[in-house]
Amino acid sequence: MRSFSYVALLTSCLVGKSLVGALPSRDYAYSIKEEIDLPGGWVKHGDPPANHNIVLRIALPQPNFHVLEQHLYEISDPDHERYGQHLSKEEVEELVAPHSESLDLVNEWISSFGLTEDDLVRSPAKDWVTLKLPVSLVEKMLDTKYYVWQHAQSGDYLVRTTSYSLPSHLHDHVDTIQPTTSFGRFRKERSTIFSATPIKEVAASKSEPVHDPASGVTVDASCNQTITISCLQQMYNAVGFTPSAKGNSIGITGYLEQFANFADLQLFFQDQRPDAVNSSFKVVSVAGGLNNQTRDEAGDEADLDVEYAFGLSHPVPGTFFTTAGRPPFIPDSGETVDDNEPYTTWLEFVLSQKEIPLAISTSYGDDEQTVPKNFALRVCAEFAQLGARGVSVMFSSGDGGVGDGDPNPATQNCFTNDGKNRTAFIPGFPASVTAVGGTTHFPETAVTRFFSGGGFSNYFARPPYQEKVVPAYLKNSLPKGTYAGLFNPNGRAIPDVAAQGDLFKVFIEGQAFLIGGTSASSPTFTGFVALLNDVRLKAGRPPLGFLNPFIYSKGFLGLNDITVGHNSGCGTPGFNTSKGWDPGMGVYNLFPPLRDLLTPYSSSYWLRYPKFRDTQGTSFGTVTDNDG
C-alpha cells in the first residue's frame, strides 16, 4: 500500500493535478455534435496562425434547471405567494450543478489529452469548463478543422469551424462548446448606438409646454428637440424623487474597449445633474478589462450609458463593468487569442460574485441566427440565474426594426443563415431578459430616424407571461396572413417595454453630442428600475428581480401605451403599434403608478389612478398583495 501511494504521488507531481487520478489511454468513437451551414457573407480566408490560442468553453448539462426555472417564475410573479423570495448564490449554484457522471466523463475525456486540473477553470457550479488551448489541440479534441473566415461586407475576421465532433458517449453530457460554430460579430458597430452628432448650445425654447392628455403629463417644449435628465424626469413623472434606500445598486456593462470617461461624466453632471457633481462610479475589471481615461479614448456607448443610468438614479451606487475581449481577430496583427464572445466572460464573472448590482443594463446585441441555438439556450440560462438572485437585466432591442439590427436599409440583411437563404425578419439576441425598445418625442411615438428592434424569436417559445397579450395582438392588430412565413408567431416576442431613445444630449471627449438608439433607451429604463427598487427597499421589501412577469401581469397598469408608429425593416413597414402590447414599440413607465403598484396596495389606489382601470369594460380582477 505504501509503495502504491508513493507511485501515485510521484505521478501526480509529474503530470500536475490529474482530473481522474491517472491519464487514461483509450480510443474514442467520435460523431458530429453540431454542424451548421456557413452563414451568408463569410468566406474562407485561410488557416489560423500556428500559435493561435482559443479560449474554449465547455457547457455541461444542468439537469435541475427546470427546477430553477420554476423558482424563477414563482418569485417573479406578483400574484404568487413567493413573490420576491429570491434565491441565494449558493442555492442557485446547487440547482444548476451538473450530474457527477457528466463531470467524471468530461474529466476523463479532457485528461486523455494530457490536460490536468491546473489547465482549466471551472465555474462555481462546475457547469462550465474553460480552457485556453492552441488551436491545433482544440482541433484534435473536437475532431475538426478551424479556419480564418472573413466577413465580406465588414471585413471582420473570425477563427471558427462549421462543425465539431465529440466522443459519442459524451453527447448527452455536453450541451455546447464555443467558440466553434458561432459567427456572431460582437463589436462596437454591433452595439445599438445609432449616431452621434455634435451640437451647440441653443437658446431656451419660448414655446408653450407640451401636454399629453393620455398620461396627464406636461413637459418643457425643448424636450422635443433635446432629451436631458430633466426631460426624462418630467416625461415619466419622477420630478423631485430622490432615492435614499440602503442596499440599492445599478450596473452598466461595457465591452470591446468602450471606456467610460470620468471627466465627461462630470461635464454631464454640471450640465444636467448639478447635485451629482463630484460623485462617480465604481469600475470593475472583468478578465483584464480596462477603463482608460485619456480623453480621445472615451467611448460614445460607455459615456451614454453611465451618464443617463447613473444620472437618473443618483445617488444610487453605480458600477461599470469593463470586460476584456477585443473586436474580431485580425490575422496579421500578431494577436494570438481570439476572444470576442464577452457575454459568457462577463456572465461567468458576475455569477461568481456574492454581491451583484440589482439593475443592470447592456446596450449590445447580436442577430439571433448568428448564435448557435444550443449556445443561445445556455447563455439565457445564465441570465435566468441572475433573475433568480433578484437582479433585473435589461438589453436594448436594437435599431434595425424587424431587420438584422442595421439601421441603414441599404445594408440591412434579411436573409436566413440556414443554407436556404430565405427572406425573413431577423430577431435579435438575447431574448430571455427584459428587452427595451425606443420611442421619440412627446407625446411618445415610434422613432423615425431609426426603427426600434422588435419581433419574434425563432429559438425561444412564447413564455407564459405573454400568453394573454401576444395572441391578442396577432388576432386583432395584425391582419391574417400579414408577413406569413417571415416570422415565428409562436416565438418569444420583443420588446417588453420602450423608452425615449433619440436626441439624447451626452458629453463625449469633452464635447456635447446628440445620440440616438435603443442604446439610450435601455440605460434610461434601467435608471427608473433603480428608482423603483429604491421604493421597495425603503418599504422593507426585496428588489424587483426578473421584471417580465410583473410587467405583463400588473406593471402594464402603470405604463404609457405607444399607439403611433411602426418598426420598419426588410423592405416592409414592420409591425405597427397598437392599443396594448405590440412588437413595434412596447410601453413605458409612469413612475408614480408603478411606484404604488410595487408598494402595499390600498383601496385608494384606484381612486388616485382611475385611468388605469380597464378601458375596454372588463375587470382586471381583485388586486392582491402577495408581496411579503
PDB file of C-alpha atoms in Angstrom, residues 218-407:
ATOM      1  CA  THR A 218     -46.759  68.225 -19.182  1.00  0.00           C
ATOM      2  CA  VAL A 219     -43.123  68.731 -20.248  1.00  0.00           C
ATOM      3  CA  ASP A 220     -40.934  71.564 -21.496  1.00  0.00           C
ATOM      4  CA  ALA A 221     -41.226  72.140 -25.236  1.00  0.00           C
ATOM      5  CA  SER A 222     -37.427  71.850 -25.523  1.00  0.00           C
ATOM      6  CA  CYS A 223     -37.726  68.119 -24.823  1.00  0.00           C
ATOM      7  CA  ASN A 224     -38.894  67.616 -28.399  1.00  0.00           C
ATOM      8  CA  GLN A 225     -35.506  68.857 -29.627  1.00  0.00           C
ATOM      9  CA  THR A 226     -33.108  67.602 -26.954  1.00  0.00           C
ATOM     10  CA  ILE A 227     -33.519  64.935 -24.280  1.00  0.00           C
ATOM     11  CA  THR A 228     -31.973  65.604 -20.882  1.00  0.00           C
ATOM     12  CA  ILE A 229     -32.283  64.128 -17.404  1.00  0.00           C
ATOM     13  CA  SER A 230     -34.872  66.816 -16.612  1.00  0.00           C
ATOM     14  CA  CYS A 231     -36.915  65.855 -19.686  1.00  0.00           C
ATOM     15  CA  LEU A 232     -36.975  62.190 -18.693  1.00  0.00           C
ATOM     16  CA  GLN A 233     -37.962  63.040 -15.127  1.00  0.00           C
ATOM     17  CA  GLN A 234     -40.817  65.172 -16.465  1.00  0.00           C
ATOM     18  CA  MET A 235     -41.986  62.646 -19.049  1.00  0.00           C
ATOM     19  CA  TYR A 236     -42.015  59.740 -16.635  1.00  0.00           C
ATOM     20  CA  ASN A 237     -43.292  61.690 -13.633  1.00  0.00           C
ATOM     21  CA  ALA A 238     -40.246  61.345 -11.374  1.00  0.00           C
ATOM     22  CA  VAL A 239     -39.546  65.042 -10.764  1.00  0.00           C
ATOM     23  CA  GLY A 240     -38.471  65.576  -7.167  1.00  0.00           C
ATOM     24  CA  PHE A 241     -37.964  61.907  -6.306  1.00  0.00           C
ATOM     25  CA  THR A 242     -34.616  61.249  -4.630  1.00  0.00           C
ATOM     26  CA  PRO A 243     -33.639  57.644  -3.853  1.00  0.00           C
ATOM     27  CA  SER A 244     -32.284  57.060  -0.385  1.00  0.00           C
ATOM     28  CA  ALA A 245     -32.690  53.381   0.497  1.00  0.00           C
ATOM     29  CA  LYS A 246     -29.652  51.462   1.670  1.00  0.00           C
ATOM     30  CA  GLY A 247     -28.570  48.415  -0.291  1.00  0.00           C
ATOM     31  CA  ASN A 248     -29.652  49.712  -3.699  1.00  0.00           C
ATOM     32  CA  SER A 249     -27.334  49.493  -6.728  1.00  0.00           C
ATOM     33  CA  ILE A 250     -27.200  49.815 -10.522  1.00  0.00           C
ATOM     34  CA  GLY A 251     -24.760  48.496 -13.129  1.00  0.00           C
ATOM     35  CA  ILE A 252     -23.686  49.089 -16.728  1.00  0.00           C
ATOM     36  CA  THR A 253     -21.785  46.566 -18.856  1.00  0.00           C
ATOM     37  CA  GLY A 254     -19.032  47.753 -21.177  1.00  0.00           C
ATOM     38  CA  TYR A 255     -17.316  45.717 -23.890  1.00  0.00           C
ATOM     39  CA  LEU A 256     -14.749  45.962 -26.640  1.00  0.00           C
ATOM     40  CA  GLU A 257     -12.665  48.797 -25.230  1.00  0.00           C
ATOM     41  CA  GLN A 258     -15.603  51.142 -24.693  1.00  0.00           C
ATOM     42  CA  PHE A 259     -14.305  53.241 -21.808  1.00  0.00           C
ATOM     43  CA  ALA A 260     -16.498  55.365 -19.516  1.00  0.00           C
ATOM     44  CA  ASN A 261     -14.798  58.705 -19.020  1.00  0.00           C
ATOM     45  CA  PHE A 262     -14.905  60.329 -15.577  1.00  0.00           C
ATOM     46  CA  ALA A 263     -14.267  63.848 -16.895  1.00  0.00           C
ATOM     47  CA  ASP A 264     -17.124  63.547 -19.394  1.00  0.00           C
ATOM     48  CA  LEU A 265     -19.412  62.388 -16.596  1.00  0.00           C
ATOM     49  CA  GLN A 266     -18.562  65.488 -14.567  1.00  0.00           C
ATOM     50  CA  LEU A 267     -19.369  67.735 -17.550  1.00  0.00           C
ATOM     51  CA  PHE A 268     -22.666  65.907 -17.933  1.00  0.00           C
ATOM     52  CA  PHE A 269     -23.464  66.337 -14.234  1.00  0.00           C
ATOM     53  CA  GLN A 270     -22.579  70.040 -14.367  1.00  0.00           C
ATOM     54  CA  ASP A 271     -24.932  70.426 -17.299  1.00  0.00           C
ATOM     55  CA  GLN A 272     -27.826  68.246 -16.190  1.00  0.00           C
ATOM     56  CA  ARG A 273     -27.439  66.998 -12.631  1.00  0.00           C
ATOM     57  CA  PRO A 274     -25.605  69.616 -10.503  1.00  0.00           C
ATOM     58  CA  ASP A 275     -26.331  67.788  -7.253  1.00  0.00           C
ATOM     59  CA  ALA A 276     -24.285  64.825  -8.567  1.00  0.00           C
ATOM     60  CA  VAL A 277     -21.117  66.806  -9.346  1.00  0.00           C
ATOM     61  CA  ASN A 278     -18.002  65.163  -7.834  1.00  0.00           C
ATOM     62  CA  SER A 279     -19.814  61.838  -7.445  1.00  0.00           C
ATOM     63  CA  SER A 280     -18.618  58.912  -9.545  1.00  0.00           C
ATOM     64  CA  PHE A 281     -18.977  55.158 -10.069  1.00  0.00           C
ATOM     65  CA  LYS A 282     -17.030  52.013  -9.303  1.00  0.00           C
ATOM     66  CA  VAL A 283     -15.120  50.322 -12.102  1.00  0.00           C
ATOM     67  CA  VAL A 284     -14.954  46.527 -12.047  1.00  0.00           C
ATOM     68  CA  SER A 285     -12.488  44.865 -14.430  1.00  0.00           C
ATOM     69  CA  VAL A 286     -13.579  41.530 -15.896  1.00  0.00           C
ATOM     70  CA  ALA A 287     -10.847  39.319 -17.370  1.00  0.00           C
ATOM     71  CA  GLY A 288      -8.430  42.227 -17.510  1.00  0.00           C
ATOM     72  CA  GLY A 289     -10.815  44.788 -18.953  1.00  0.00           C
ATOM     73  CA  LEU A 290      -9.544  48.378 -18.933  1.00  0.00           C
ATOM     74  CA  ASN A 291     -11.135  51.782 -18.500  1.00  0.00           C
ATOM     75  CA  ASN A 292      -8.521  54.125 -19.943  1.00  0.00           C
ATOM     76  CA  GLN A 293      -9.095  57.809 -19.175  1.00  0.00           C
ATOM     77  CA  THR A 294      -7.274  59.614 -21.944  1.00  0.00           C
ATOM     78  CA  ARG A 295      -9.840  61.931 -23.481  1.00  0.00           C
ATOM     79  CA  ASP A 296      -9.585  60.509 -27.013  1.00  0.00           C
ATOM     80  CA  GLU A 297     -10.409  57.013 -25.739  1.00  0.00           C
ATOM     81  CA  ALA A 298     -13.784  57.963 -24.276  1.00  0.00           C
ATOM     82  CA  GLY A 299     -16.441  55.622 -25.668  1.00  0.00           C
ATOM     83  CA  ASP A 300     -19.680  57.026 -27.065  1.00  0.00           C
ATOM     84  CA  GLU A 301     -21.589  53.938 -25.928  1.00  0.00           C
ATOM     85  CA  ALA A 302     -19.997  53.810 -22.484  1.00  0.00           C
ATOM     86  CA  ASP A 303     -20.393  57.549 -21.836  1.00  0.00           C
ATOM     87  CA  LEU A 304     -24.044  57.499 -22.909  1.00  0.00           C
ATOM     88  CA  ASP A 305     -24.827  54.514 -20.686  1.00  0.00           C
ATOM     89  CA  VAL A 306     -23.220  55.758 -17.475  1.00  0.00           C
ATOM     90  CA  GLU A 307     -24.348  59.366 -17.901  1.00  0.00           C
ATOM     91  CA  TYR A 308     -28.038  58.517 -18.161  1.00  0.00           C
ATOM     92  CA  ALA A 309     -28.278  55.405 -15.990  1.00  0.00           C
ATOM     93  CA  PHE A 310     -26.302  56.955 -13.148  1.00  0.00           C
ATOM     94  CA  GLY A 311     -27.676  60.455 -13.774  1.00  0.00           C
ATOM     95  CA  LEU A 312     -31.271  59.300 -13.413  1.00  0.00           C
ATOM     96  CA  SER A 313     -30.615  57.096 -10.387  1.00  0.00           C
ATOM     97  CA  HIS A 314     -28.246  59.383  -8.430  1.00  0.00           C
ATOM     98  CA  PRO A 315     -27.233  58.820  -5.636  1.00  0.00           C
ATOM     99  CA  VAL A 316     -27.737  55.051  -6.070  1.00  0.00           C
ATOM    100  CA  PRO A 317     -24.220  53.497  -6.192  1.00  0.00           C
ATOM    101  CA  GLY A 318     -23.222  52.680  -9.775  1.00  0.00           C
ATOM    102  CA  THR A 319     -20.856  50.061 -11.174  1.00  0.00           C
ATOM    103  CA  PHE A 320     -19.313  49.991 -14.640  1.00  0.00           C
ATOM    104  CA  PHE A 321     -18.165  46.517 -15.710  1.00  0.00           C
ATOM    105  CA  THR A 322     -15.409  46.678 -18.312  1.00  0.00           C
ATOM    106  CA  THR A 323     -14.953  43.272 -19.901  1.00  0.00           C
ATOM    107  CA  ALA A 324     -11.885  42.352 -21.931  1.00  0.00           C
ATOM    108  CA  GLY A 325     -12.291  40.822 -25.352  1.00  0.00           C
ATOM    109  CA  ARG A 326     -11.217  42.739 -28.391  1.00  0.00           C
ATOM    110  CA  PRO A 327     -13.082  43.081 -31.667  1.00  0.00           C
ATOM    111  CA  PRO A 328     -12.854  40.085 -34.010  1.00  0.00           C
ATOM    112  CA  PHE A 329      -9.461  38.533 -34.669  1.00  0.00           C
ATOM    113  CA  ILE A 330      -7.137  40.248 -37.172  1.00  0.00           C
ATOM    114  CA  PRO A 331      -4.894  37.617 -38.809  1.00  0.00           C
ATOM    115  CA  ASP A 332      -1.934  39.913 -39.409  1.00  0.00           C
ATOM    116  CA  SER A 333      -1.966  41.782 -36.092  1.00  0.00           C
ATOM    117  CA  GLY A 334       0.160  39.315 -34.124  1.00  0.00           C
ATOM    118  CA  GLU A 335      -2.746  38.779 -31.739  1.00  0.00           C
ATOM    119  CA  THR A 336      -2.756  35.147 -30.676  1.00  0.00           C
ATOM    120  CA  VAL A 337      -6.076  34.965 -28.828  1.00  0.00           C
ATOM    121  CA  ASP A 338      -9.489  35.280 -30.450  1.00  0.00           C
ATOM    122  CA  ASP A 339     -11.772  36.108 -27.524  1.00  0.00           C
ATOM    123  CA  ASN A 340     -14.700  38.019 -28.951  1.00  0.00           C
ATOM    124  CA  GLU A 341     -17.584  36.383 -27.076  1.00  0.00           C
ATOM    125  CA  PRO A 342     -17.500  38.513 -23.929  1.00  0.00           C
ATOM    126  CA  TYR A 343     -21.098  37.758 -22.933  1.00  0.00           C
ATOM    127  CA  THR A 344     -20.024  34.470 -21.397  1.00  0.00           C
ATOM    128  CA  THR A 345     -16.885  36.001 -19.899  1.00  0.00           C
ATOM    129  CA  TRP A 346     -18.980  38.616 -18.102  1.00  0.00           C
ATOM    130  CA  LEU A 347     -21.651  36.120 -17.056  1.00  0.00           C
ATOM    131  CA  GLU A 348     -19.087  33.716 -15.628  1.00  0.00           C
ATOM    132  CA  PHE A 349     -17.568  36.539 -13.621  1.00  0.00           C
ATOM    133  CA  VAL A 350     -20.713  38.180 -12.323  1.00  0.00           C
ATOM    134  CA  LEU A 351     -22.364  34.877 -11.326  1.00  0.00           C
ATOM    135  CA  SER A 352     -19.319  34.095  -9.215  1.00  0.00           C
ATOM    136  CA  GLN A 353     -19.799  37.301  -7.217  1.00  0.00           C
ATOM    137  CA  LYS A 354     -21.610  37.377  -3.911  1.00  0.00           C
ATOM    138  CA  GLU A 355     -22.930  40.903  -4.478  1.00  0.00           C
ATOM    139  CA  ILE A 356     -24.344  41.961  -7.857  1.00  0.00           C
ATOM    140  CA  PRO A 357     -25.969  45.287  -8.848  1.00  0.00           C
ATOM    141  CA  LEU A 358     -29.744  44.974  -8.597  1.00  0.00           C
ATOM    142  CA  ALA A 359     -30.443  46.518 -12.024  1.00  0.00           C
ATOM    143  CA  ILE A 360     -28.058  46.056 -14.968  1.00  0.00           C
ATOM    144  CA  SER A 361     -28.235  47.494 -18.489  1.00  0.00           C
ATOM    145  CA  THR A 362     -26.491  46.230 -21.628  1.00  0.00           C
ATOM    146  CA  SER A 363     -26.585  48.130 -24.917  1.00  0.00           C
ATOM    147  CA  TYR A 364     -25.053  45.457 -27.119  1.00  0.00           C
ATOM    148  CA  GLY A 365     -26.757  42.729 -29.094  1.00  0.00           C
ATOM    149  CA  ASP A 366     -26.477  40.333 -31.976  1.00  0.00           C
ATOM    150  CA  ASP A 367     -28.609  38.634 -34.583  1.00  0.00           C
ATOM    151  CA  GLU A 368     -30.186  35.527 -33.117  1.00  0.00           C
ATOM    152  CA  GLN A 369     -29.364  33.419 -36.156  1.00  0.00           C
ATOM    153  CA  THR A 370     -25.609  34.057 -35.792  1.00  0.00           C
ATOM    154  CA  VAL A 371     -25.665  32.467 -32.319  1.00  0.00           C
ATOM    155  CA  PRO A 372     -25.960  28.648 -32.358  1.00  0.00           C
ATOM    156  CA  LYS A 373     -29.184  27.600 -30.669  1.00  0.00           C
ATOM    157  CA  ASN A 374     -27.554  25.398 -28.036  1.00  0.00           C
ATOM    158  CA  PHE A 375     -25.239  28.235 -27.087  1.00  0.00           C
ATOM    159  CA  ALA A 376     -28.112  30.738 -27.028  1.00  0.00           C
ATOM    160  CA  LEU A 377     -30.075  28.496 -24.682  1.00  0.00           C
ATOM    161  CA  ARG A 378     -27.147  28.245 -22.285  1.00  0.00           C
ATOM    162  CA  VAL A 379     -26.457  31.972 -22.292  1.00  0.00           C
ATOM    163  CA  CYS A 380     -30.087  32.651 -21.487  1.00  0.00           C
ATOM    164  CA  ALA A 381     -29.952  30.055 -18.721  1.00  0.00           C
ATOM    165  CA  GLU A 382     -27.173  32.138 -17.168  1.00  0.00           C
ATOM    166  CA  PHE A 383     -29.361  35.235 -17.299  1.00  0.00           C
ATOM    167  CA  ALA A 384     -32.083  33.219 -15.549  1.00  0.00           C
ATOM    168  CA  GLN A 385     -29.657  32.667 -12.673  1.00  0.00           C
ATOM    169  CA  LEU A 386     -29.297  36.407 -12.290  1.00  0.00           C
ATOM    170  CA  GLY A 387     -33.061  36.831 -12.203  1.00  0.00           C
ATOM    171  CA  ALA A 388     -33.414  34.121  -9.579  1.00  0.00           C
ATOM    172  CA  ARG A 389     -30.950  36.049  -7.414  1.00  0.00           C
ATOM    173  CA  GLY A 390     -33.044  39.217  -7.624  1.00  0.00           C
ATOM    174  CA  VAL A 391     -31.238  41.037 -10.445  1.00  0.00           C
ATOM    175  CA  SER A 392     -33.165  42.912 -13.164  1.00  0.00           C
ATOM    176  CA  VAL A 393     -31.362  42.552 -16.516  1.00  0.00           C
ATOM    177  CA  MET A 394     -32.165  44.913 -19.381  1.00  0.00           C
ATOM    178  CA  PHE A 395     -30.964  44.777 -23.007  1.00  0.00           C
ATOM    179  CA  SER A 396     -31.622  47.253 -25.795  1.00  0.00           C
ATOM    180  CA  SER A 397     -33.760  45.714 -28.539  1.00  0.00           C
ATOM    181  CA  GLY A 398     -31.755  47.065 -31.494  1.00  0.00           C
ATOM    182  CA  ASP A 399     -32.208  49.804 -34.080  1.00  0.00           C
ATOM    183  CA  GLY A 400     -32.993  47.915 -37.290  1.00  0.00           C
ATOM    184  CA  GLY A 401     -36.714  47.368 -36.859  1.00  0.00           C
ATOM    185  CA  VAL A 402     -37.514  43.821 -37.948  1.00  0.00           C
ATOM    186  CA  GLY A 403     -34.189  43.589 -39.803  1.00  0.00           C
ATOM    187  CA  ASP A 404     -30.744  42.455 -38.661  1.00  0.00           C
ATOM    188  CA  GLY A 405     -30.030  45.416 -36.408  1.00  0.00           C
ATOM    189  CA  ASP A 406     -28.504  47.611 -39.094  1.00  0.00           C
ATOM    190  CA  PRO A 407     -30.494  50.888 -39.160  1.00  0.00           C
TER     191      PRO A 407
END
